[in-house]
Coordinates of C-alpha atoms in Angstrom, one line a residue:
Chain V
M1 CA 2.7 -29.9 -49.0
E2 CA 1.9 -30.7 -52.7
S3 CA 4.3 -29.2 -55.2
V4 CA 2.8 -26.5 -57.4
S5 CA 3.8 -26.1 -61.0
F6 CA 3.9 -23.0 -63.2
P7 CA 4.8 -22.2 -66.8
P8 CA 8.3 -20.8 -67.3
L9 CA 8.9 -17.2 -66.5
S10 CA 10.5 -16.1 -69.7
R11 CA 9.6 -12.4 -70.0
V12 CA 10.8 -10.2 -67.3
A13 CA 10.8 -6.4 -67.0
V14 CA 13.4 -4.6 -64.8
C15 CA 12.1 -1.1 -64.1
G16 CA 13.7 1.9 -62.5
G17 CA 13.0 5.6 -62.1
T18 CA 9.3 5.2 -61.3
H19 CA 10.2 7.9 -58.8
G20 CA 12.7 10.0 -60.6
N21 CA 14.9 10.8 -57.6
E22 CA 15.3 7.2 -56.4
M23 CA 18.6 6.7 -58.0
T24 CA 19.5 3.0 -57.6
G25 CA 16.9 1.9 -60.1
V26 CA 17.7 4.7 -62.5
Y27 CA 21.4 3.8 -62.7
M28 CA 20.7 0.1 -62.8
V29 CA 18.4 0.4 -65.8
R30 CA 20.7 2.8 -67.5
H31 CA 23.6 0.4 -67.0
L32 CA 21.6 -2.6 -68.3
Q33 CA 20.6 -0.5 -71.3
K34 CA 24.1 0.6 -72.0
E35 CA 25.3 -3.0 -71.9
K36 CA 22.4 -3.8 -74.2
I37 CA 21.3 -6.6 -71.9
D38 CA 18.1 -8.1 -73.4
K39 CA 18.5 -11.7 -72.5
I40 CA 19.9 -13.6 -69.5
G41 CA 19.9 -17.3 -70.3
S42 CA 16.4 -18.4 -70.9
V43 CA 14.9 -15.1 -69.8
S44 CA 14.2 -12.2 -72.1
V45 CA 14.7 -9.0 -70.2
S46 CA 13.1 -5.6 -70.9
T47 CA 14.6 -2.7 -69.1
V48 CA 12.4 0.3 -68.6
L49 CA 13.1 3.8 -67.3
T50 CA 9.5 4.3 -66.3
N51 CA 9.3 8.1 -65.5
P52 CA 12.0 9.7 -67.7
R53 CA 10.7 13.2 -67.2
A54 CA 10.9 12.9 -63.5
V55 CA 14.3 11.3 -63.8
E56 CA 15.5 14.3 -65.9
I57 CA 14.5 16.8 -63.2
C58 CA 15.5 14.4 -60.4
R59 CA 12.1 14.7 -58.7
R60 CA 9.7 12.0 -57.4
Y61 CA 7.2 13.0 -60.1
V62 CA 6.2 15.7 -62.5
E63 CA 2.5 16.1 -61.9
T64 CA 1.3 13.1 -59.9
D65 CA 2.8 10.0 -58.3
L66 CA 3.3 7.5 -61.1
N67 CA 3.3 4.6 -58.7
R68 CA -0.3 5.3 -57.7
C69 CA -1.6 5.3 -61.3
F70 CA -1.9 1.6 -62.0
T71 CA -5.4 0.7 -60.7
E72 CA -7.7 -0.9 -63.2
A73 CA -9.9 2.3 -63.0
L74 CA -7.0 4.7 -63.8
L75 CA -5.5 2.5 -66.5
N76 CA -8.9 2.4 -68.3
S77 CA -9.8 6.0 -67.8
P78 CA -9.9 8.3 -70.8
V79 CA -6.9 10.5 -71.1
T80 CA -6.1 13.5 -73.3
D81 CA -2.9 15.6 -73.9
S82 CA -3.9 17.7 -70.9
S83 CA -4.2 14.8 -68.5
P84 CA -1.4 14.6 -65.9
Y85 CA 1.8 13.3 -67.5
E86 CA 2.0 10.3 -65.1
L87 CA -1.5 9.2 -65.9
R88 CA -0.7 9.1 -69.6
R89 CA 2.6 7.5 -68.9
A90 CA 1.0 4.7 -66.8
Q91 CA -1.3 3.9 -69.7
E92 CA 1.8 3.8 -72.1
L93 CA 3.6 1.5 -69.7
N94 CA 0.5 -0.7 -69.4
A95 CA 0.5 -1.1 -73.1
Q96 CA 4.3 -1.8 -73.1
I97 CA 4.6 -4.3 -70.3
G98 CA 1.0 -5.2 -69.7
P99 CA -1.9 -5.0 -70.2
K100 CA -2.7 -5.6 -66.6
G101 CA -4.7 -8.8 -66.2
S102 CA -4.1 -10.1 -69.8
K103 CA -2.0 -13.0 -71.0
E104 CA 0.3 -10.6 -72.9
A105 CA 1.5 -9.0 -69.7
M106 CA 5.1 -9.6 -68.6
D107 CA 5.6 -12.8 -66.6
L108 CA 7.4 -10.8 -63.9
I109 CA 7.9 -7.1 -63.2
I110 CA 10.6 -6.0 -60.8
D111 CA 10.4 -2.3 -59.9
I112 CA 13.4 -0.9 -58.1
H113 CA 12.8 1.8 -55.5
N114 CA 14.7 3.6 -52.7
T115 CA 13.5 4.9 -49.4
T116 CA 15.0 7.3 -46.9
S117 CA 13.9 4.9 -44.2
N118 CA 16.3 2.4 -42.7
M119 CA 14.5 -0.6 -44.3
G120 CA 17.5 -2.5 -45.7
L121 CA 16.3 -4.7 -48.6
C122 CA 12.5 -5.4 -48.9
F123 CA 10.2 -7.0 -51.4
I124 CA 6.8 -5.3 -51.6
F125 CA 4.0 -7.2 -53.2
Y126 CA 0.2 -7.6 -53.2
S127 CA -1.0 -11.1 -53.4
I128 CA 0.5 -14.1 -51.7
D129 CA 2.5 -15.0 -54.8
W130 CA 4.6 -18.2 -54.5
F131 CA 7.1 -16.8 -57.0
T132 CA 7.8 -13.7 -55.0
L133 CA 8.1 -15.6 -51.8
H134 CA 10.3 -18.3 -53.3
I135 CA 12.6 -15.7 -54.8
L136 CA 12.7 -14.0 -51.4
K137 CA 13.6 -17.3 -49.6
Y138 CA 16.3 -17.9 -52.2
L139 CA 17.8 -14.4 -51.7
Q140 CA 17.7 -14.9 -47.9
S141 CA 19.8 -18.0 -48.3
K142 CA 22.2 -16.4 -50.7
M143 CA 22.6 -13.0 -49.1
A144 CA 23.4 -14.0 -45.5
S145 CA 24.8 -10.6 -44.5
V146 CA 21.7 -8.7 -45.6
E147 CA 18.3 -9.0 -44.0
V148 CA 15.8 -9.4 -46.8
R149 CA 12.2 -8.8 -45.8
A150 CA 8.8 -9.3 -47.3
I151 CA 6.0 -6.7 -47.1
Q152 CA 2.6 -7.6 -48.2
L153 CA -0.1 -5.1 -49.1
D154 CA -3.4 -6.8 -48.7
I155 CA -5.2 -5.1 -51.6
P156 CA -7.0 -6.8 -54.5
I157 CA -5.1 -6.7 -57.8
A158 CA -7.7 -4.5 -59.5
E159 CA -7.2 -1.8 -56.9
A160 CA -3.5 -2.4 -56.7
Y161 CA -2.0 1.0 -57.7
S162 CA 1.7 0.4 -58.3
L163 CA 3.6 -0.6 -61.4
E164 CA 4.5 -4.2 -60.5
S165 CA 0.8 -5.1 -60.4
V166 CA 0.7 -4.8 -64.2
G167 CA 2.7 -8.1 -64.6
K168 CA 1.4 -11.6 -64.1
H169 CA 3.7 -11.6 -61.2
G170 CA 5.6 -8.7 -59.7
F171 CA 7.2 -7.1 -56.8
A172 CA 8.9 -3.9 -55.9
I173 CA 12.4 -4.0 -54.5
E174 CA 12.7 -1.2 -51.8
A175 CA 16.3 -0.4 -50.7
G176 CA 17.3 2.0 -48.1
P177 CA 18.3 4.2 -46.4
Q178 CA 19.3 6.4 -49.3
P179 CA 18.6 10.1 -49.7
N180 CA 16.7 11.3 -52.8
G181 CA 19.0 12.2 -55.6
V182 CA 21.9 10.2 -54.2
V183 CA 23.4 6.9 -55.4
R184 CA 25.2 5.1 -52.6
A185 CA 27.5 2.3 -53.7
D186 CA 26.6 0.0 -50.8
I187 CA 22.9 0.2 -51.6
H188 CA 23.6 -0.2 -55.3
N189 CA 25.8 -3.2 -54.8
M190 CA 23.2 -4.8 -52.5
V191 CA 20.4 -4.4 -55.1
K192 CA 22.7 -5.5 -58.0
E193 CA 23.5 -8.7 -56.1
A194 CA 19.8 -9.2 -55.4
V195 CA 19.0 -8.8 -59.1
D196 CA 21.8 -11.1 -60.2
H197 CA 20.5 -13.8 -57.8
I198 CA 16.9 -13.3 -59.0
F199 CA 18.1 -14.0 -62.6
S200 CA 19.9 -17.1 -61.4
W201 CA 16.7 -18.3 -59.7
L202 CA 14.7 -17.6 -62.8
Q203 CA 17.1 -19.7 -64.9
E204 CA 17.1 -22.5 -62.4
F205 CA 13.3 -22.5 -62.3
N206 CA 12.9 -22.4 -66.0
S207 CA 15.4 -25.3 -66.4
G208 CA 13.3 -27.6 -64.2
S209 CA 14.7 -27.2 -60.7
T210 CA 12.3 -27.9 -57.8
F211 CA 12.4 -25.3 -55.1
E212 CA 11.6 -26.8 -51.8
G213 CA 8.8 -25.5 -49.7
G214 CA 9.2 -23.9 -46.4
E215 CA 8.1 -21.0 -44.2
V216 CA 8.8 -17.3 -44.7
E217 CA 7.9 -14.4 -42.5
A218 CA 6.2 -11.4 -44.0
Y219 CA 5.0 -8.1 -42.7
T220 CA 1.4 -7.2 -43.6
L221 CA 0.4 -3.5 -43.6
V222 CA -2.2 -2.8 -40.9
K223 CA -2.3 1.1 -40.6
S224 CA -0.4 4.3 -40.9
I225 CA 0.3 7.0 -38.3
D226 CA 0.6 10.7 -39.3
Y227 CA 2.8 13.3 -37.7
P228 CA 1.2 15.5 -35.0
R229 CA 0.1 18.6 -36.8
N230 CA -1.1 22.1 -36.0
P231 CA -4.9 21.8 -36.3
V232 CA -5.2 25.2 -38.0
T233 CA -2.2 25.3 -40.4
G234 CA -1.6 21.6 -40.8
E235 CA 2.1 22.1 -40.2
I236 CA 3.9 19.3 -38.5
T237 CA 4.7 20.0 -34.8
A238 CA 7.0 17.1 -34.0
A239 CA 9.8 14.9 -35.5
I240 CA 10.1 11.1 -35.4
H241 CA 11.6 10.4 -32.0
S242 CA 15.2 9.4 -32.0
Q243 CA 14.3 6.1 -30.4
L244 CA 12.1 5.2 -33.4
Q245 CA 14.2 6.8 -36.1
D246 CA 16.1 4.1 -38.0
N247 CA 14.4 1.4 -36.1
D248 CA 12.2 0.0 -38.8
F249 CA 10.9 -3.5 -38.1
K250 CA 11.7 -3.3 -34.4
L251 CA 8.6 -4.1 -32.4
L252 CA 6.7 -1.0 -31.2
Q253 CA 4.8 -1.4 -28.0
R254 CA 2.4 0.8 -26.0
G255 CA 4.4 3.4 -24.2
N256 CA 7.4 3.5 -26.6
P257 CA 8.3 7.0 -27.8
I258 CA 7.3 7.8 -31.4
F259 CA 7.6 11.6 -31.7
M260 CA 9.5 14.4 -30.1
S261 CA 7.6 17.7 -30.4
F262 CA 9.6 20.8 -31.2
S263 CA 8.9 22.1 -27.7
G264 CA 10.5 19.0 -26.3
E265 CA 7.6 16.8 -25.3
T266 CA 7.7 13.1 -26.1
V267 CA 4.6 11.5 -27.7
K268 CA 4.2 7.8 -26.9
Y269 CA 2.7 5.1 -28.9
D270 CA -0.7 3.9 -27.8
G271 CA -1.8 0.8 -29.6
E272 CA -1.3 -2.9 -30.2
D273 CA 2.2 -4.4 -30.6
L274 CA 3.1 -3.8 -34.3
Y275 CA 6.2 -3.4 -36.5
P276 CA 6.9 0.0 -37.9
F277 CA 8.3 0.5 -41.4
F278 CA 8.8 3.4 -43.8
V279 CA 9.8 5.4 -40.7
N280 CA 10.5 9.0 -41.8
E281 CA 10.2 8.4 -45.5
C282 CA 10.7 11.7 -47.3
A283 CA 7.9 11.3 -49.8
Y284 CA 5.3 10.4 -47.3
Y285 CA 5.2 13.7 -45.5
E286 CA 2.8 14.9 -48.2
K287 CA 0.8 11.7 -47.9
K288 CA 0.4 12.3 -44.2
I289 CA 2.3 9.2 -43.2
A290 CA 5.1 9.3 -40.5
F291 CA 5.3 5.6 -40.5
H292 CA 3.4 2.4 -41.4
L293 CA 2.6 -0.3 -38.9
A294 CA 2.5 -4.1 -39.8
R295 CA 1.7 -7.4 -38.3
K296 CA 4.2 -10.2 -38.7
I297 CA 2.7 -13.3 -40.4
K298 CA 4.1 -16.7 -41.3
L299 CA 3.5 -18.0 -44.7
T300 CA 3.9 -21.6 -45.7
L301 CA 5.3 -22.1 -49.2
P302 CA 4.6 -25.2 -51.3
P303 CA 7.5 -26.6 -53.4
I304 CA 7.3 -25.2 -56.9
K305 CA 8.6 -26.2 -60.2
V306 CA 8.1 -25.4 -63.9
T307 CA 5.4 -27.2 -65.8
G308 CA 6.5 -29.8 -68.3
Chain O
M1 CA 39.4 46.9 -36.0
S2 CA 42.8 47.8 -34.4
S3 CA 46.2 46.3 -34.7
Y4 CA 46.8 42.6 -35.3
N5 CA 49.0 42.0 -32.3
N6 CA 46.8 43.6 -29.7
T7 CA 43.2 43.0 -28.8
A8 CA 41.0 43.5 -31.9
R9 CA 38.0 45.7 -31.2
F10 CA 34.7 45.2 -33.0
S11 CA 31.5 47.1 -32.7
E12 CA 28.6 45.6 -30.8
A13 CA 27.0 42.7 -32.7
R14 CA 23.4 43.8 -32.2
R15 CA 21.7 43.0 -35.5
V16 CA 21.7 39.2 -36.0
A17 CA 19.7 37.3 -38.6
I18 CA 19.0 33.5 -38.7
F19 CA 18.3 32.3 -42.2
G20 CA 16.4 29.1 -42.9
G21 CA 15.2 27.7 -46.2
T22 CA 18.0 29.1 -48.3
H23 CA 17.6 25.7 -49.8
G24 CA 13.9 24.9 -49.5
N25 CA 14.4 21.1 -48.8
E26 CA 16.9 21.4 -46.0
M27 CA 14.5 20.9 -43.2
S28 CA 16.3 21.8 -39.9
G29 CA 16.6 25.4 -40.8
V30 CA 13.1 25.7 -42.3
T31 CA 11.6 24.2 -39.1
L32 CA 13.7 26.2 -36.6
V33 CA 13.1 29.5 -38.4
N34 CA 9.3 28.8 -38.6
L35 CA 9.3 27.8 -34.9
W36 CA 11.2 31.0 -33.8
T37 CA 9.1 33.2 -36.0
K38 CA 6.1 32.1 -34.0
N39 CA 7.9 32.1 -30.7
G40 CA 11.3 33.8 -30.5
T41 CA 11.9 33.3 -26.7
E42 CA 14.6 30.7 -27.3
I43 CA 16.7 33.1 -29.5
Q44 CA 16.3 36.2 -27.4
R45 CA 19.5 37.5 -25.8
K46 CA 20.2 40.7 -24.0
G47 CA 21.5 43.4 -26.4
V48 CA 20.8 41.3 -29.5
E49 CA 18.0 41.7 -32.0
A50 CA 17.8 38.2 -33.5
V51 CA 15.6 38.0 -36.6
P52 CA 14.6 34.6 -37.9
F53 CA 14.0 34.7 -41.7
I54 CA 12.9 32.3 -44.4
T55 CA 15.1 33.3 -47.4
N56 CA 13.5 31.2 -50.1
P57 CA 9.8 30.8 -49.4
K58 CA 8.8 29.6 -52.8
A59 CA 11.4 26.8 -52.7
V60 CA 10.3 25.9 -49.1
E61 CA 6.7 25.7 -50.3
K62 CA 7.7 23.3 -53.1
C63 CA 10.2 21.5 -50.8
T64 CA 12.8 21.9 -53.5
R65 CA 16.4 23.3 -53.3
Y66 CA 15.5 26.3 -55.6
V67 CA 13.0 27.4 -58.1
D68 CA 15.1 29.0 -60.9
T69 CA 18.7 29.1 -59.6
D70 CA 20.6 28.3 -56.4
L71 CA 19.9 31.2 -54.0
N72 CA 23.1 30.4 -52.1
R73 CA 25.2 31.2 -55.2
A74 CA 23.1 34.3 -56.2
F75 CA 24.6 37.1 -54.1
T76 CA 27.2 38.2 -56.7
P77 CA 27.8 41.9 -57.3
E78 CA 26.3 41.5 -60.8
N79 CA 23.1 39.9 -59.5
L80 CA 22.7 42.4 -56.7
S81 CA 22.8 45.3 -59.1
A82 CA 21.1 43.7 -62.0
P83 CA 18.2 45.7 -63.5
G84 CA 15.3 43.9 -65.1
G85 CA 12.7 43.7 -62.3
N86 CA 10.3 40.8 -62.6
D87 CA 12.1 39.3 -65.7
L88 CA 14.9 38.2 -63.4
P89 CA 15.1 34.7 -62.0
Y90 CA 13.2 34.4 -58.8
E91 CA 16.3 33.8 -56.6
V92 CA 18.0 36.8 -58.1
L93 CA 15.0 39.0 -57.1
R94 CA 15.1 37.4 -53.7
A95 CA 18.8 38.1 -53.4
Q96 CA 18.2 41.7 -54.1
E97 CA 15.4 41.9 -51.6
I98 CA 17.5 40.2 -48.9
N99 CA 20.3 42.5 -49.7
R100 CA 18.0 45.5 -49.2
I101 CA 16.7 44.1 -45.8
F102 CA 19.9 42.8 -44.3
G103 CA 22.6 44.7 -46.3
P104 CA 23.6 46.3 -48.4
K105 CA 26.5 43.9 -48.6
G106 CA 29.7 45.6 -47.8
S107 CA 28.1 48.7 -46.3
P108 CA 28.1 49.9 -42.7
E109 CA 24.3 49.3 -42.6
A110 CA 24.7 45.6 -43.2
Y111 CA 23.6 43.2 -40.4
D112 CA 26.4 42.3 -38.0
V113 CA 26.0 38.5 -38.1
I114 CA 24.0 36.2 -40.3
F115 CA 23.7 32.5 -39.5
D116 CA 22.6 30.5 -42.5
L117 CA 21.2 27.1 -41.6
H118 CA 21.8 24.2 -44.0
N119 CA 21.6 20.4 -44.1
T120 CA 23.7 18.0 -46.2
T121 CA 23.2 14.4 -47.2
S122 CA 26.9 14.0 -46.5
N123 CA 28.1 12.6 -43.2
M124 CA 29.6 15.9 -42.0
G125 CA 28.2 16.0 -38.5
C126 CA 28.1 19.5 -37.2
T127 CA 30.1 21.9 -39.4
L128 CA 30.6 25.6 -39.2
I129 CA 31.5 27.4 -42.5
L130 CA 34.0 30.2 -42.4
E131 CA 34.5 32.5 -45.4
S132 CA 37.5 34.5 -44.2
S133 CA 40.6 33.5 -42.2
K134 CA 40.9 37.1 -41.1
D135 CA 37.5 37.4 -39.4
H136 CA 38.7 37.2 -35.8
F137 CA 35.2 37.8 -34.5
N138 CA 34.0 34.7 -36.3
L139 CA 37.0 32.7 -35.4
Q140 CA 36.4 33.5 -31.7
M141 CA 32.8 32.6 -32.0
M142 CA 33.6 29.3 -33.7
N143 CA 36.2 28.6 -31.0
Y144 CA 33.5 29.3 -28.3
I145 CA 31.0 27.0 -30.1
K146 CA 33.5 24.2 -30.4
K147 CA 34.5 24.4 -26.8
S148 CA 30.9 24.6 -25.6
M149 CA 29.9 21.5 -27.6
A150 CA 32.9 19.4 -26.7
P151 CA 33.2 16.4 -26.5
A152 CA 30.6 16.5 -29.2
S153 CA 32.3 17.4 -32.5
C154 CA 31.9 20.7 -34.3
L155 CA 34.3 21.2 -37.2
V156 CA 35.2 24.3 -39.2
L157 CA 35.3 24.3 -42.9
M158 CA 37.0 27.3 -44.4
N159 CA 36.3 28.3 -48.0
E160 CA 38.5 31.2 -48.9
H161 CA 39.6 29.7 -52.3
P162 CA 39.4 32.6 -54.7
L163 CA 38.0 30.4 -57.6
L164 CA 35.8 28.1 -55.5
K165 CA 34.4 30.7 -53.1
Y166 CA 30.8 31.5 -53.9
S167 CA 28.4 34.3 -53.1
T168 CA 26.2 33.1 -50.3
S169 CA 23.1 34.5 -48.7
R170 CA 25.0 35.0 -45.5
S171 CA 27.7 37.1 -47.3
V172 CA 25.4 40.1 -47.0
A173 CA 26.5 40.4 -43.3
K174 CA 29.7 41.7 -41.8
H175 CA 30.2 38.3 -40.2
P176 CA 28.7 35.5 -42.2
V177 CA 28.4 32.1 -40.5
G178 CA 27.3 28.9 -42.3
L179 CA 25.9 26.0 -40.3
E180 CA 25.9 22.7 -42.1
V181 CA 24.6 19.7 -40.3
G182 CA 24.2 16.2 -41.7
P183 CA 23.6 13.5 -42.8
Q184 CA 20.0 14.2 -43.5
P185 CA 18.1 13.4 -46.7
Q186 CA 16.5 16.4 -48.4
G187 CA 12.9 16.8 -47.4
V188 CA 13.4 14.9 -44.2
L189 CA 13.5 16.2 -40.7
R190 CA 15.6 14.1 -38.3
S191 CA 15.2 14.8 -34.7
N192 CA 18.9 14.4 -33.8
I193 CA 20.0 16.7 -36.6
F194 CA 17.4 19.3 -35.7
E195 CA 18.4 19.3 -32.0
A196 CA 22.1 19.5 -32.9
M197 CA 21.5 22.6 -35.0
R198 CA 19.5 24.1 -32.2
V199 CA 22.4 23.6 -29.8
I200 CA 24.9 25.2 -32.1
L201 CA 22.8 28.3 -32.4
K202 CA 22.2 28.4 -28.7
H203 CA 26.0 28.6 -28.1
A204 CA 26.5 31.1 -31.0
L205 CA 23.9 33.5 -29.5
D206 CA 25.4 33.0 -26.0
F207 CA 28.7 34.1 -27.4
I208 CA 27.3 37.2 -29.0
E209 CA 25.5 38.1 -25.8
L210 CA 28.7 37.8 -23.8
F211 CA 30.6 39.8 -26.4
N212 CA 28.1 42.6 -26.4
E213 CA 28.3 42.7 -22.6
G214 CA 32.0 43.5 -22.9
V215 CA 33.6 40.2 -22.2
E216 CA 37.1 40.0 -23.7
F217 CA 37.9 36.8 -25.4
P218 CA 41.7 36.0 -25.1
P219 CA 43.7 34.9 -28.2
C220 CA 43.0 31.4 -29.3
T221 CA 43.8 28.9 -32.0
V222 CA 41.1 27.3 -34.2
E223 CA 41.6 24.2 -36.2
V224 CA 40.0 24.5 -39.6
F225 CA 39.8 22.5 -42.8
R226 CA 40.7 24.7 -45.7
V227 CA 39.0 23.9 -49.1
L228 CA 41.5 22.8 -51.7
E229 CA 39.6 21.5 -54.7
W230 CA 36.4 19.9 -55.9
I231 CA 36.5 16.4 -57.4
D232 CA 33.8 15.4 -59.9
Y233 CA 32.4 12.0 -60.7
P234 CA 33.9 10.2 -63.7
R235 CA 31.4 10.8 -66.5
D236 CA 30.7 9.6 -70.0
A237 CA 30.6 11.7 -73.2
N238 CA 26.9 12.5 -72.4
G239 CA 27.7 13.8 -68.9
N240 CA 26.2 10.9 -67.1
I241 CA 28.1 9.6 -64.1
I242 CA 29.8 6.3 -64.7
A243 CA 30.9 5.6 -61.1
M244 CA 29.7 6.1 -57.5
V245 CA 31.6 7.3 -54.4
H246 CA 33.4 4.1 -53.3
P247 CA 32.0 2.3 -50.3
N248 CA 35.4 2.9 -48.5
L249 CA 35.0 6.7 -49.0
Q250 CA 31.2 7.0 -48.5
D251 CA 30.4 8.5 -45.1
C252 CA 34.1 9.1 -44.3
D253 CA 34.0 12.9 -44.3
W254 CA 36.9 14.5 -42.5
E255 CA 38.9 11.2 -42.5
P256 CA 42.3 11.2 -44.3
L257 CA 42.2 10.2 -47.9
N258 CA 45.7 9.0 -49.1
P259 CA 47.0 8.7 -52.6
G260 CA 46.1 5.2 -53.8
D261 CA 43.0 4.9 -51.6
P262 CA 39.7 3.9 -53.3
M263 CA 37.7 6.9 -54.4
F264 CA 35.1 5.7 -56.9
Q265 CA 33.5 2.5 -57.9
T266 CA 32.1 1.9 -61.4
F267 CA 28.7 0.4 -61.9
D268 CA 30.3 -2.9 -62.8
G269 CA 32.5 -2.9 -59.7
K270 CA 35.9 -1.5 -60.8
T271 CA 37.8 0.7 -58.3
I272 CA 39.1 4.1 -59.2
H273 CA 41.9 5.3 -56.8
Y274 CA 42.7 8.8 -55.6
Q275 CA 45.6 10.1 -57.5
G276 CA 46.5 13.2 -55.5
S277 CA 50.1 14.0 -54.4
G278 CA 49.4 13.9 -50.7
T279 CA 46.9 13.2 -47.9
V280 CA 43.7 15.3 -48.0
Y281 CA 40.6 15.4 -45.8
P282 CA 37.5 15.0 -48.0
T283 CA 34.1 16.4 -47.1
F284 CA 30.7 17.0 -48.7
I285 CA 31.1 13.4 -49.8
N286 CA 28.1 12.5 -52.0
E287 CA 26.0 15.5 -51.4
A288 CA 22.7 15.1 -53.4
A289 CA 22.7 18.7 -54.6
Y290 CA 26.2 18.6 -55.9
Y291 CA 25.7 16.0 -58.7
E292 CA 24.5 18.8 -61.0
K293 CA 27.4 21.1 -59.9
Q294 CA 29.9 18.4 -60.9
Q295 CA 31.1 17.8 -57.4
A296 CA 31.4 14.3 -55.8
F297 CA 33.4 15.6 -52.8
I298 CA 35.8 18.4 -51.9
T299 CA 39.3 18.0 -50.6
T300 CA 40.6 20.0 -47.7
R301 CA 43.8 20.3 -45.7
R302 CA 44.0 20.9 -41.9
E303 CA 45.3 24.2 -40.8
T304 CA 45.5 26.0 -37.4
L305 CA 44.4 29.6 -37.5
V306 CA 45.3 32.1 -34.8
A307 CA 42.6 34.5 -33.6
S308 CA 43.6 37.6 -31.7
A309 CA 41.9 38.6 -28.6
I310 CA 38.6 40.5 -29.2
I311 CA 36.5 42.9 -27.3
K312 CA 33.6 45.2 -28.0
A313 CA 34.7 48.6 -29.1

């Protein structure tokens, strides 16, 4: 495959606290800010605590989920002092590390998240972005004891609703399982190692290295399944079945148990073979998602190098 | 209760409450109590009036630990007698209400037994919480539960420490029993944790039924973990934590922690070691709700308590 060249990635934002109770990102950004890290080799680094009010009260959000506020429509909608805090904050962030779609936007935005699901280390992104995938491939080679996975949301950038869509390139790092409000050293250390490798990659890229092409597997979101609910009250009537719990990315096939009702009945999956993820994510109960389902795809990466 | 060396006699334990949602984001108890409020068949026992009750409905609705203040610390004598009506914090009002319904605390009218259902983000497995080493009824119940669940583990944490003991919702009853099952993130319902709590309660209610029927429970010994002290995270001058529970300690609730063992790890990778004078058994390691209470984990020591024989009076 032909090599593709890109300008250097010299302005990078590392973000945490987009959900105020996902602690790895919060502590990572705080630590970088305490150490006054604003440059790593050729890369200038902005560190941003994106939702400080939510961080202060250790809640996912104050009024509305910040990480759903970054569509073009919401970023351009008129806001007043009485608009929800996160809508206003999204527009502030867009001015700071965007604007989305413009040439002033950060070259790369990395947004650090945690999940209560057993997802290990995942990169979540929108478009098939050679950078994200090359970084992922690099991490997979450097972090042999950790399974690093790619999750693609097939949504056009204008409709992309999360923070990392503001940059020219961007991805969310999702690390779990970790409860809300808790910082686990093993999860923190895994993410720290990943971020260190990402900065090594960026410097190698900027200094002219060619990164060989290859294949990476990715999971692309197909649909979501909600909990069984009482049709009148809307209350959930079953829990994720113990055979699905903690088995993110293990192939789910027709007939496999997915829920155990409170009265002891097993609910079985009835659909095509797909891969579950975000299984029993705390924040998704209110979004009516028990788990997501994905198809596995193979992506072929061209070799890439910096222009010049 | 009659003399220590003979069989202790207790009055029938007829009025039993099952509290869920004392912390609104601890989902096993919320779910079980809601279930049993709709259909109480599972908790019915002969001679027992078992009442399921959501103690903190506003916190449950918001799926948060508490609204104004921690309900499970609110049952102090000062709070229970505080005047002030609707100016009081929500949980203080709730505590007064609960004390009216299930108490008054310390009086003969108080409920016989209250089970308070909790979850923890710590890897504590199934834990029963005992507030008094002299409550032979509770000791016998806990012994019965442990034996019924074996070989599955069910440990007993005893917090009788005069300075660390706190005024819990369950303390309204003559015999308060805490159930703490983890690990489970706040706001999440895990099937295995839910079922485990259900089984503990099944055995607990079976015990009460047997007791009320006149069964005598012979003397027994109960291994407990007695609370010694709380250890906080290392913090900076602004109160922010500067280290995390060390990977070697994380998830190792109830395992021995020896002087010199790794305890915390700073954000740049340095190890801080445990400096105590002897081996302790840590628990409540990395509980989400305890960061604000300045508690990274608690230390305990193992002790064997002796329970006298008990029989209904």
